[in-house]
Short mmCIF file of C-alpha atoms in Angstrom, two decimals:
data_model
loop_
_atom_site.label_atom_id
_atom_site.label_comp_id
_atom_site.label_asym_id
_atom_site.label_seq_id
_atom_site.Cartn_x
_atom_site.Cartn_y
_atom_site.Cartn_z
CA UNK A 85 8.85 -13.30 -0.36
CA UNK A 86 10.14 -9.92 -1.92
CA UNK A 87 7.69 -10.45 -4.78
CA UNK A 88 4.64 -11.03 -2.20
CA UNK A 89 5.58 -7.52 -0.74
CA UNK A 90 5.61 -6.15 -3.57
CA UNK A 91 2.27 -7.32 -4.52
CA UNK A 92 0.85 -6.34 -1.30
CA UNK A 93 2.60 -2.71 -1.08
CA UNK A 94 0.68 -2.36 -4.47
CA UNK A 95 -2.65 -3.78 -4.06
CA UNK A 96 -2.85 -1.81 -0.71
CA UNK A 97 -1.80 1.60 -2.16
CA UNK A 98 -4.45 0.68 -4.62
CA UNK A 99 -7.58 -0.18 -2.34
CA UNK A 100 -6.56 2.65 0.10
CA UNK A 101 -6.61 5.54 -2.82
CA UNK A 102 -9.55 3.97 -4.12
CA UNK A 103 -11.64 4.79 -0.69
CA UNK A 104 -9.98 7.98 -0.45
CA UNK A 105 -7.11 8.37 1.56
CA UNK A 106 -4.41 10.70 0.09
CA UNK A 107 -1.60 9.05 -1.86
CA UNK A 108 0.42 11.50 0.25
CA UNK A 109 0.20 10.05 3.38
CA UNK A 110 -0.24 6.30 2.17
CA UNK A 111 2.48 6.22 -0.67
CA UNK A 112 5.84 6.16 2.10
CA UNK A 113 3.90 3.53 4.02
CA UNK A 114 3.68 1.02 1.42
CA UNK A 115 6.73 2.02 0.14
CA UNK A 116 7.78 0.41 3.63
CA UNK A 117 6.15 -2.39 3.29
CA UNK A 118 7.57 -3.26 -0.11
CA UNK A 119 10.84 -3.19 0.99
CA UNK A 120 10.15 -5.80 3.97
CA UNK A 121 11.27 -8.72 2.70
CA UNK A 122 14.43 -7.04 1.36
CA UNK A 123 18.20 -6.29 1.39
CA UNK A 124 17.03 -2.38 2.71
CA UNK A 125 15.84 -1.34 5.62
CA UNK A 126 12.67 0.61 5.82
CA UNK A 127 13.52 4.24 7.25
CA UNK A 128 17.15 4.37 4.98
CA UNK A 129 14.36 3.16 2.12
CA UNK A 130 12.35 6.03 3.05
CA UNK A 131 14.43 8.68 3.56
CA UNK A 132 17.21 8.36 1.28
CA UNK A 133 15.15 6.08 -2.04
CA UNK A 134 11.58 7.55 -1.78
CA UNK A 135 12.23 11.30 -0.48
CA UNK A 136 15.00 11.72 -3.21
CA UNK A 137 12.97 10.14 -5.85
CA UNK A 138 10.00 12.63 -4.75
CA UNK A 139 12.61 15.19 -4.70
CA UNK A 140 13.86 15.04 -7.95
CA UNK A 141 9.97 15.17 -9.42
CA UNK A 142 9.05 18.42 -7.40
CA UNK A 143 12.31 20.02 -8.47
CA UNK A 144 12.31 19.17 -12.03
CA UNK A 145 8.45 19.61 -12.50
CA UNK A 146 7.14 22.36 -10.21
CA UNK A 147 7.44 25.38 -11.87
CA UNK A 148 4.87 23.41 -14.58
CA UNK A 149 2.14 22.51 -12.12
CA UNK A 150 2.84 25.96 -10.48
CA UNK A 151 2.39 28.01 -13.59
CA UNK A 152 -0.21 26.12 -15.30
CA UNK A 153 -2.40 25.98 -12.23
CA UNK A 154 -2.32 30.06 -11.60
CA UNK A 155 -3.07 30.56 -15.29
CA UNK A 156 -6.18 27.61 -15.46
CA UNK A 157 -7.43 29.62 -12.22
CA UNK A 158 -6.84 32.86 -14.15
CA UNK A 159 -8.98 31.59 -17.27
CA UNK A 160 -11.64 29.75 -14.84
CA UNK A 161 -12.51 33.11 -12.79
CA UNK A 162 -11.74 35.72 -15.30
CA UNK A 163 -14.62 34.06 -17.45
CA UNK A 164 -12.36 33.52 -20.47
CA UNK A 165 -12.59 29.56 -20.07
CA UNK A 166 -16.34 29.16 -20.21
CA UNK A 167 -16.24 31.85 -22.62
CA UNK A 168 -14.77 29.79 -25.43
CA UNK A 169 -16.94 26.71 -24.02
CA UNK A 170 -19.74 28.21 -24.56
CA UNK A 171 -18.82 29.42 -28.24
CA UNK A 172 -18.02 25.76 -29.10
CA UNK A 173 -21.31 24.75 -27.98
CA UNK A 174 -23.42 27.48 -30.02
CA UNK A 175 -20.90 26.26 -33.33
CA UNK A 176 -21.72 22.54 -32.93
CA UNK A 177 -25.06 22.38 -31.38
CA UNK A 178 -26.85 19.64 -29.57
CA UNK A 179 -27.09 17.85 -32.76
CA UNK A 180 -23.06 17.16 -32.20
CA UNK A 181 -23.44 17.58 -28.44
CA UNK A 182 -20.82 14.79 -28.07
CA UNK A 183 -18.28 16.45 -30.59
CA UNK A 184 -19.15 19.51 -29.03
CA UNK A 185 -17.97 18.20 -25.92
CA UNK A 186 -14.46 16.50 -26.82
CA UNK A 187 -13.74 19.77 -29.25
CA UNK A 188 -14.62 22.07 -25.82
CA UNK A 189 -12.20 19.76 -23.98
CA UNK A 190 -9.44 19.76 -25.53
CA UNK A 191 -9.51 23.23 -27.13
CA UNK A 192 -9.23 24.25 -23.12
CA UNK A 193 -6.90 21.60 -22.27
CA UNK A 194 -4.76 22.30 -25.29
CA UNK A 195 -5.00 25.79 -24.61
CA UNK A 196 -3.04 25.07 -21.25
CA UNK A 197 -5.53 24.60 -18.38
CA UNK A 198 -5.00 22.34 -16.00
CA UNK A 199 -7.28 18.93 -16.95
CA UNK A 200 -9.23 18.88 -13.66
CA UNK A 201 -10.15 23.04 -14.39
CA UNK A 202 -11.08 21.64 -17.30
CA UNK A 203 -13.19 18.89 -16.01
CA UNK A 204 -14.98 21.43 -13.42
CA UNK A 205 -14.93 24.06 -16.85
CA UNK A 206 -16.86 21.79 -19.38
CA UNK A 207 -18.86 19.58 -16.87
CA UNK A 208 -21.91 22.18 -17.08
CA UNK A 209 -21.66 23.09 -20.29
CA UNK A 210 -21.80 19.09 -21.11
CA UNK A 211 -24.62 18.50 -18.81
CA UNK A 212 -26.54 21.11 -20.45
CA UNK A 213 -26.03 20.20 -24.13
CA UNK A 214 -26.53 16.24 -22.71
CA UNK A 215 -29.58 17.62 -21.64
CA UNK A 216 -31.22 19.11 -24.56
CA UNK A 217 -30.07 16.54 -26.85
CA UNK A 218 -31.72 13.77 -24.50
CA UNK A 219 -28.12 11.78 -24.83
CA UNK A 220 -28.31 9.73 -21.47
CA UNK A 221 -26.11 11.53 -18.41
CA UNK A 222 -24.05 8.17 -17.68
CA UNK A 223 -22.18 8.58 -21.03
CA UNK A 224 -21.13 11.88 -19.85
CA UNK A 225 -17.86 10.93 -18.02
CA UNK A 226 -16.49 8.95 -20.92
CA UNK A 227 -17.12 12.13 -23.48
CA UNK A 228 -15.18 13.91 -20.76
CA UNK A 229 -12.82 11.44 -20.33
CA UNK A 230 -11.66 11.17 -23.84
CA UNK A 231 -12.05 15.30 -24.44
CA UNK A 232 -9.96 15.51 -21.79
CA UNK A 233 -7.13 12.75 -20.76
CA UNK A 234 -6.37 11.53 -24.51
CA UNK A 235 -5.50 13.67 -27.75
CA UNK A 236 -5.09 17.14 -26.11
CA UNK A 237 -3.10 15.63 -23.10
CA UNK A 238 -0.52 13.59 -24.98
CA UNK A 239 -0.43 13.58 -28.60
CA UNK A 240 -1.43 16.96 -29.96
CA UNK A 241 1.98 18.64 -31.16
CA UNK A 242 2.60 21.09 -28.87
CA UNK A 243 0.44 20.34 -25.76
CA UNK A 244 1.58 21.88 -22.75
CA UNK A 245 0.71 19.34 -20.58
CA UNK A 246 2.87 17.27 -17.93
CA UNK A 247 2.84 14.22 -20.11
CA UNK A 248 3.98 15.69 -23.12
CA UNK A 249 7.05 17.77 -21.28
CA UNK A 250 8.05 14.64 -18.55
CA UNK A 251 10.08 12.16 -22.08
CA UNK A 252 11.46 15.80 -22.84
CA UNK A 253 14.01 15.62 -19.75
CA UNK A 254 14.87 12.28 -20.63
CA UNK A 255 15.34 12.32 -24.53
CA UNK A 256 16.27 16.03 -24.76
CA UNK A 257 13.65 16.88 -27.04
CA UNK A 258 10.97 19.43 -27.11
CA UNK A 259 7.04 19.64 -26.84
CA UNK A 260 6.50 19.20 -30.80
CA UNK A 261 7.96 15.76 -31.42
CA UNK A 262 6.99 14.09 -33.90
CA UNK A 263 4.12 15.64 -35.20
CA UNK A 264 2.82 13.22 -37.90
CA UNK A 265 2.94 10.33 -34.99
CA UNK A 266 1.11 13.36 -33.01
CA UNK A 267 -1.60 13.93 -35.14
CA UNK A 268 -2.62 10.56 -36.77
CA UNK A 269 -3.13 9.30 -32.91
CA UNK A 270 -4.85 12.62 -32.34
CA UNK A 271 -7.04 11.87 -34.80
CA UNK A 272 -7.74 7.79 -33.96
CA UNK A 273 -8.37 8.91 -30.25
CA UNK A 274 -11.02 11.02 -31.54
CA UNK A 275 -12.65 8.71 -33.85
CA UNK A 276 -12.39 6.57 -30.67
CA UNK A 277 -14.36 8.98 -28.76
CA UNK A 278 -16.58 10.36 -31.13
CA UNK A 279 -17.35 6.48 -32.16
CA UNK A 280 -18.23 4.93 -29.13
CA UNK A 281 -20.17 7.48 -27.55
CA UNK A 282 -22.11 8.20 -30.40
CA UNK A 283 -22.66 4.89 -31.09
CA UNK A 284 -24.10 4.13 -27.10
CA UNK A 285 -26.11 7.17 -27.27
CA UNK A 286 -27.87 5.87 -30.55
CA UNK A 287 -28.12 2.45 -29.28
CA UNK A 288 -29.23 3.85 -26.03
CA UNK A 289 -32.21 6.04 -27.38
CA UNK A 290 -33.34 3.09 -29.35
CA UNK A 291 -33.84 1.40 -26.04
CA UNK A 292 -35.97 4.10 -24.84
CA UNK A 293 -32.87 5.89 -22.75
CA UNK A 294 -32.59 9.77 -22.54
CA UNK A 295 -30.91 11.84 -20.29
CA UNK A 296 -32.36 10.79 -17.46
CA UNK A 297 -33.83 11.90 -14.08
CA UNK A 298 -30.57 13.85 -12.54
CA UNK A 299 -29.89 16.77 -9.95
CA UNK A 300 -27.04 18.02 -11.46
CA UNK A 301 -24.41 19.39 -8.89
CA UNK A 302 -21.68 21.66 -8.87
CA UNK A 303 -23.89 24.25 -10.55
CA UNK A 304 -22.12 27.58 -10.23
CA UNK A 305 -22.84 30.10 -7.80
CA UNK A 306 -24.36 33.65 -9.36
CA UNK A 307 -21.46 35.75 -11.07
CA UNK A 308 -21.23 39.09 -12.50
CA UNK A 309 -22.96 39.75 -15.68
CA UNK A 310 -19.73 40.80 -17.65
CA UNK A 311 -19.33 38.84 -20.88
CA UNK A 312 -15.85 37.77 -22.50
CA UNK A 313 -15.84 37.94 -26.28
CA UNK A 314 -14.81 34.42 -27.30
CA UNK A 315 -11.83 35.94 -29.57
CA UNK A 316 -10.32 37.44 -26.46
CA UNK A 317 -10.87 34.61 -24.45
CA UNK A 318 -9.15 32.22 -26.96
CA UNK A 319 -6.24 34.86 -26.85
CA UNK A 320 -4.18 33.25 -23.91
CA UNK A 321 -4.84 29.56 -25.31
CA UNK A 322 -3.20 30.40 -28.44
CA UNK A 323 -0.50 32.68 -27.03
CA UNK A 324 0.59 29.80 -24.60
CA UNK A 325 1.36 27.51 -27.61
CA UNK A 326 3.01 30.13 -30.10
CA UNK A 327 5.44 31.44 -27.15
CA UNK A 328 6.18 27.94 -26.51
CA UNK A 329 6.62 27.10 -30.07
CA UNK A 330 9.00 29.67 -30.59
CA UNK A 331 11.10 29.46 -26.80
CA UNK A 332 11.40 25.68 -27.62
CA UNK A 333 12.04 25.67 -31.37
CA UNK A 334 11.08 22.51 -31.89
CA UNK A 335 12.35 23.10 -35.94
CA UNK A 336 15.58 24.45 -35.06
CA UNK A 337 15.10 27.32 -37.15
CA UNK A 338 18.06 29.53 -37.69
CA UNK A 339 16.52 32.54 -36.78
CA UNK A 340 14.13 31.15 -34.06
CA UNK A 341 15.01 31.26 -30.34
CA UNK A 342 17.85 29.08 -28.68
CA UNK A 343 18.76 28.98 -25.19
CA UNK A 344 22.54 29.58 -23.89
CA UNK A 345 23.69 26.27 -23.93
CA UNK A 346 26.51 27.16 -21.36
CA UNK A 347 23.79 28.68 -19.09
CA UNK A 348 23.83 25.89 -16.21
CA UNK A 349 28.29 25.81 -16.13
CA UNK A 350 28.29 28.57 -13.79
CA UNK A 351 26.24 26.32 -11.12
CA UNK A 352 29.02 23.79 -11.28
CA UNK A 353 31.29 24.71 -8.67
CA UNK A 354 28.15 24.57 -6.10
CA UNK A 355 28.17 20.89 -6.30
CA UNK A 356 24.57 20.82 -6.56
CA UNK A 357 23.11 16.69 -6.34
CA UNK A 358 20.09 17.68 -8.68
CA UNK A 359 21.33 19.70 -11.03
CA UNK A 360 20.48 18.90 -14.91
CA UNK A 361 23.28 17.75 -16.84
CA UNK A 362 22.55 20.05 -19.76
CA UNK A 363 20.28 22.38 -21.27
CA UNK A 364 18.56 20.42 -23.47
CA UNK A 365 17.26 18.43 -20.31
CA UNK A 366 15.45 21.69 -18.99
CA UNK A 367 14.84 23.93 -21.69
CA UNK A 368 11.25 22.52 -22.46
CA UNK A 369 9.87 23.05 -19.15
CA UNK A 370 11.48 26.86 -19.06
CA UNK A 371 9.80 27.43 -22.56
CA UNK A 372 6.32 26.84 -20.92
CA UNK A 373 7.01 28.09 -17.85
CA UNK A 374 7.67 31.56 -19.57
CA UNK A 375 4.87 30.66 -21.74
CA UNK A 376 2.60 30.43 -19.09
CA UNK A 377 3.38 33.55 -17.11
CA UNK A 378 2.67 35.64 -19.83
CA UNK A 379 0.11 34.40 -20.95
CA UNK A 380 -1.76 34.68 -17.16
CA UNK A 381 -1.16 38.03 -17.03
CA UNK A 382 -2.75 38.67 -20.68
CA UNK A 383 -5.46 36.73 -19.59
CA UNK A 384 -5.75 38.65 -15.77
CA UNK A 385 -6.06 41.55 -17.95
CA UNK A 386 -8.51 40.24 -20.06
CA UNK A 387 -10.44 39.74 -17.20
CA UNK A 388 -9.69 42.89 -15.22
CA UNK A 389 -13.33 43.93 -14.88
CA UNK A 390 -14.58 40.64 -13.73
CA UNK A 391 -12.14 39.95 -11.10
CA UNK A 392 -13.08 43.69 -9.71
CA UNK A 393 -15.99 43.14 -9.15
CA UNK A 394 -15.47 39.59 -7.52
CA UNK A 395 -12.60 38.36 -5.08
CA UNK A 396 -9.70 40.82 -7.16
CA UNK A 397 -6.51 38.97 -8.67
CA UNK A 398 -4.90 37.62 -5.41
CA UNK A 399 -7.83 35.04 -4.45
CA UNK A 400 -7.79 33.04 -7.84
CA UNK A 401 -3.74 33.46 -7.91
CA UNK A 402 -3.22 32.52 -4.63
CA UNK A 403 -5.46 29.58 -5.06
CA UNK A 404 -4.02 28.54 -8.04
CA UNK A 405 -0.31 28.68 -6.20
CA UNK A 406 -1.48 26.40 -3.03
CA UNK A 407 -3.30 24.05 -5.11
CA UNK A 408 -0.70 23.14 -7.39
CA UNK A 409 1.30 22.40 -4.23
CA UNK A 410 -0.77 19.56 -3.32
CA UNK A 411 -1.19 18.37 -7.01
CA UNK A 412 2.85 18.11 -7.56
CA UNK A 413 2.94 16.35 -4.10
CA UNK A 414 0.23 14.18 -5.51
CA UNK A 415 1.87 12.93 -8.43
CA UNK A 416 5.17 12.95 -6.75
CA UNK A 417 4.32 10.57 -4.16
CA UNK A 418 3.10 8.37 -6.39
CA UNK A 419 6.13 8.70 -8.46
CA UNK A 420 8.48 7.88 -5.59
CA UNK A 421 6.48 5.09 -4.79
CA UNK A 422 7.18 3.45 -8.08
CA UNK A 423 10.70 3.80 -7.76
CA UNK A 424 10.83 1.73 -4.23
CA UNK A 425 9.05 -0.59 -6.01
CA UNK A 426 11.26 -0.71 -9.25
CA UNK A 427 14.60 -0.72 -6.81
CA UNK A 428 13.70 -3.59 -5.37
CA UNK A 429 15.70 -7.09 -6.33
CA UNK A 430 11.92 -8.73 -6.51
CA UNK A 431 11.12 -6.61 -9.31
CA UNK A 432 14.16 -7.19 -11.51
CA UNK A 433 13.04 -10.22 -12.65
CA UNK A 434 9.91 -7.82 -14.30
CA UNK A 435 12.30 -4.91 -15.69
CA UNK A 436 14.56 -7.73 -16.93
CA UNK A 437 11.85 -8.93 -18.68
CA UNK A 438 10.90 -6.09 -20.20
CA UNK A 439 14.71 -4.94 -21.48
CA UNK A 440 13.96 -8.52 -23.11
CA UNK A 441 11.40 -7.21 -25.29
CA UNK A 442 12.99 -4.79 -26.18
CA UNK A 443 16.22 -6.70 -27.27
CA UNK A 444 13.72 -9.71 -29.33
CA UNK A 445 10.61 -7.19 -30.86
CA UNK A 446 12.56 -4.01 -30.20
CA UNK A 447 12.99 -0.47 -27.94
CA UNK A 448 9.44 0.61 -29.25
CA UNK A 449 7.14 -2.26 -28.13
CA UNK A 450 9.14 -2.52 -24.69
CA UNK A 451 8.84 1.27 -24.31
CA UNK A 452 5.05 1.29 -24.88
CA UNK A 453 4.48 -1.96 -22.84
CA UNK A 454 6.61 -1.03 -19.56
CA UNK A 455 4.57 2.68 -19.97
CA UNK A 456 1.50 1.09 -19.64
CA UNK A 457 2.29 -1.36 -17.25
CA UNK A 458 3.43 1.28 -14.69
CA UNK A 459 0.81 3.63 -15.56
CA UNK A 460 -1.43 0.73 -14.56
CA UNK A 461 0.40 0.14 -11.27
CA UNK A 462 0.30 3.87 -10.34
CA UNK A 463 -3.14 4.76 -11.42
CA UNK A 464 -1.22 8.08 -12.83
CA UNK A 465 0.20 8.74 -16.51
CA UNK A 466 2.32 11.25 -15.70
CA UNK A 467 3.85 9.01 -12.39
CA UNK A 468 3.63 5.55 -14.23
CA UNK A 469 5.86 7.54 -17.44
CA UNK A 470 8.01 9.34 -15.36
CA UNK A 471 8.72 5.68 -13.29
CA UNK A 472 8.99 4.31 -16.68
CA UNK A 473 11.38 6.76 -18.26
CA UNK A 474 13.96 6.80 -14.65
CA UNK A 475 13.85 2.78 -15.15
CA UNK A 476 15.10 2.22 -18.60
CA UNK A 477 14.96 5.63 -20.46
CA UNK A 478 18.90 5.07 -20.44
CA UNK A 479 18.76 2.04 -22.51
CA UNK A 480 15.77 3.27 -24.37
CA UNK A 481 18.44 5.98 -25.73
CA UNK A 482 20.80 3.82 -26.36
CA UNK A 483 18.48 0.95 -28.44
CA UNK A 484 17.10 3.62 -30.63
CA UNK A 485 20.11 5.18 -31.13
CA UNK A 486 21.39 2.09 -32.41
CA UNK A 487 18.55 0.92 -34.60
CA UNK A 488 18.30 4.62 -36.46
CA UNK A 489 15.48 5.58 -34.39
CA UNK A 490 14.68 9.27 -33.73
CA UNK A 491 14.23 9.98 -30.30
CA UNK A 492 11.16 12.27 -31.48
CA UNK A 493 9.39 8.78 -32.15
CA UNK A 494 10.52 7.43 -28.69
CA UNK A 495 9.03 10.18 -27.08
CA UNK A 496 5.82 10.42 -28.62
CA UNK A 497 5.17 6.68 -28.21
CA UNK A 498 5.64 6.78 -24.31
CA UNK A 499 3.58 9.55 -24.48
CA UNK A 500 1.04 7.67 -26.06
CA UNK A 501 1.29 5.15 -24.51
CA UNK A 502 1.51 6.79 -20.71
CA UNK A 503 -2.89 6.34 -21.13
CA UNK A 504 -3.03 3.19 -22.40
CA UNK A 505 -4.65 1.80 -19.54
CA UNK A 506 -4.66 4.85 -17.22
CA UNK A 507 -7.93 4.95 -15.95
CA UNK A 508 -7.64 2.21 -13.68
CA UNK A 509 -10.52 1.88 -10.93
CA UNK A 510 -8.29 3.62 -8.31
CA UNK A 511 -7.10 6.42 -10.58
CA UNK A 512 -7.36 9.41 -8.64
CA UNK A 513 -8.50 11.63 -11.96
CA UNK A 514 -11.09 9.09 -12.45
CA UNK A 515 -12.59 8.78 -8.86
CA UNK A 516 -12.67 12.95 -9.16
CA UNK A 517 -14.05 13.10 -12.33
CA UNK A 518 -17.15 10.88 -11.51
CA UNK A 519 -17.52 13.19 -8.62
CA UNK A 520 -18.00 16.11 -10.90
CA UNK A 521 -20.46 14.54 -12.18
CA UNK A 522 -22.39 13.12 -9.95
CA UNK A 523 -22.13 9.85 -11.06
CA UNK A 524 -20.64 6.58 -9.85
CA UNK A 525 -18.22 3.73 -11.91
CA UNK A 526 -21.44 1.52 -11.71
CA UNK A 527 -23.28 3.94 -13.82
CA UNK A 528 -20.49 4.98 -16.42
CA UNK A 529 -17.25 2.88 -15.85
CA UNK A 530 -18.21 0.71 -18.79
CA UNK A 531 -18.24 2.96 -21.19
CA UNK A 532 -14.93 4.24 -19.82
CA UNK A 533 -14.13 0.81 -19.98
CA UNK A 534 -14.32 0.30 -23.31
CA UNK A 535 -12.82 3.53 -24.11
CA UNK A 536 -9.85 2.09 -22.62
CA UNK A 537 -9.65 -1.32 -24.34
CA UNK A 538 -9.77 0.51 -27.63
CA UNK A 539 -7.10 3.51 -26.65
CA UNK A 540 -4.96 0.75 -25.33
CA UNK A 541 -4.35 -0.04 -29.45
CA UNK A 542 -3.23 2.98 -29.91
CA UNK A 543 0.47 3.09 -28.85
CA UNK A 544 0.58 0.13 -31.12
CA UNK A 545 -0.72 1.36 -34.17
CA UNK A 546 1.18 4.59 -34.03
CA UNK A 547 4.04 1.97 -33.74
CA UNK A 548 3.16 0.33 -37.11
CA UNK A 549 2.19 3.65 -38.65
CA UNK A 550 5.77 4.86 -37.89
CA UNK A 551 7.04 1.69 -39.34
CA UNK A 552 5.25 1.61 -42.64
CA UNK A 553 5.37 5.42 -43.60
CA UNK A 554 8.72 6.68 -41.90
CA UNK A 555 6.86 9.83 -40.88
CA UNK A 556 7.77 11.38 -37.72
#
């Protein structure tokens, strides 16, 4: 009976994100209702299990979400983002409109911005360049989709995205793990992209296919005539990963930066419940926090003339501040969710499982299996990891410790592996992105589809490339 709750509580979160009710309100309901058939009751369930566990997210991740959504807002309305879009375009030309398109994506979402700004950023310059090279719209989402929510989300050294700072806090490590791991799956996720697309928009044409009849929406309203120079519009993209580089010093280089590793003792005596056992569990997420304040006011300045002439600074920054409220509730809920649902005794028999795995093929398979499983479940990567990581990051640790394994490698498998299967039907990224668009998962879900079968390999062959060159 605990298992049939369980199942319910996650088909119905499922169905009722999918038609658009927020995950805020639904996620402590369901939470409820998997706990029905258990030891707990529902309000102790809900007040002391899900609020703490959506506690803990908002306090250890906020300032990331916070930061990062004030400087994409910065770079969206100062110009500077579309800027660089635009000069990507004009290098690569219609003639590698879909390479143009990945390369514009994750330049931008490397850079720092938020990936929805970047979705809303590169959505008319894609439609455009679609357009002219008469590639057919409905393969539009996937480009984005794979520009956006693969190489420059998770496995680019570096990235400043959630993903890529969430196994930090677990594994004390920093942003650059791993590199090698980092770049060959950079590089298969492209080809993946790249690929597929290009070979659907070939096979496509041949049919007699083009771009199609469309309305495109979302087009911009009129705004000022003041142009960014590309090279001063990359300026905050590359700024926000060489502070972080050197605030995180990922190469523990002598002379590079390291933070006071007594720094949290004199919070101590206040007794506080959340508080992060060390330094090394927090010192990623202050290296792009600081990253990312700087680097919004270069780029405010940047745009100085721009934003005088529109709304000023305090609109977009304001904006950016409330919004990334919502998104870190968002994720959070979803998050907390999870836990309830890992807590309770009907699940064990699944995590047991799983620790299994781990134990008979070893720590690296489990790892990337339960990450995929509960990104699956949550429709989220960064809630599905995170769920992941508070389930059995402990014995994770412990396995690879055991077996000689760096934790660099742990952590940039999970990473990986956090988009195995991501976008899910329900996936709230998904649903929004198709609404950019203008599109619907009839029209362009199977190309996203397959996207996702072959991405879903990649976890597993960074696994085996780890294996059979020892490069990390």
């Amino acid at each position: 009976m605990e298992g049939f709750c369980i199942v319910i509580a996650l088909l119905g979160l499922m169905y009722f994100a999918y038609r658009g009710w927020s995950i805020i309100l639904i996620a402590p309901f369901f939470a409820g209702i998997a706990a029905l058939a258990s030891a707990f009751d529902i309000l102790p369930v809900y007040s002391e299990l899900y609020m703490t566990k959506l506690a803990e997210y908002v306090k250890t991740y906020y300032p990331v979400f916070l930061f990062g959504a004030v400087f994409a807002k910065l770079m969206e309305k100062g110009g500077l983002a579309s800027s660089v879009a635009a000069k990507i375009m004009d290098v690569l030309g219609e003639k590698r409109a879909i390479l143009a398109v990945l390369l514009g994506c994750g330049v931008l979402a490397y850079g720092g911005l938020s990936v929805f700004v970047v979705a809303f950023v590169m959505y008319p310059f894609g439609a455009v360049i679609f357009r002219k090279a008469d590639i057919p719209k409905r393969l539009l989402p996937a480009t984005l989709w794979m520009g956006i929510f693969s190489f420059a989300m998770v496995s680019l050294p570096g990235t400043p995205q959630i993903q890529n700072i969430i196994p930090s806090s677990y594994f004390e490590t920093s942003t650059w793990a791993a590199p090698g791991i980092g770049i060959f799956a950079s590089l298969l996720y492209l080809a993946i992209g790249w690929g597929w697309v290009g070979h659907r928009a070939k096979s496509l044409k041949a049919k007699g296919e083009g771009y199609g009849d469309h309305v495109d929406s979302h087009r911009r309203k009129p705004e000022p005539k003041i142009h960014i120079p590309w090279y001063w519009a990359l300026l905050p993209l590359v700024m926000v990963i060489v502070i972080n580089v050197i605030l995180s010093n990922p190469f523990n280089w002598s002379w590079g930066f390291h933070w006071n590793p007594d720094s949290l003792e004199a919070f101590a005596p206040f007794h506080l419940s959340l508080l992060a056992p060390g330094v090394g569990k927090v010192s990623a997420i202050w290296s792009i926090s600081v990253a990312l304040i700087i680097s919004s006011v270069v780029a405010a300045f940047i745009g100085r003339n721009r934003f005088r002439v529109m709304d000023g600074f305090l609109s977009p920054i304001n904006y950016g501040a409330l919004s990334s409220g919502t998104a870190v509730l968002n994720v959070a809920s979803g998050y907390a969710f999870g836990c309830v649902l890992v807590a309770m005794p009907g699940f064990q028999p699944i995590t047991q499982a799983l620790i299994g795995i781990a134990n008979s093929s070893g720590v690296l398979l489990s790892a990337t299996l339960t990450t995929i499983i509960m990104c699956a479940i949550t429709g989220s990567s960064s809630s599905g990891l995170t769920i992941a990581l508070s389930a059995l990051g402990d014995q994770w640790v412990q396995m690879a410790t055991a077996a000689g394994i760096p934790l660099e490698v742990l952590h940039r498998i999970v990473d990986v592996a956090s988009i195995g299967i991501d976008p899910v039907p329900h996936a709230g990224a998904l649903v929004t992105l198709l609404a950019i668009c203008g599109l619907t998962h009839s029209e362009s879900y199977y190309d996203i589809v397959v996207c996702i079968g072959l991405k879903f390999l990649v976890p597993f062959a960074c696994i085996l490339f780890y294996m059979l060159t020892g490069i990390v």
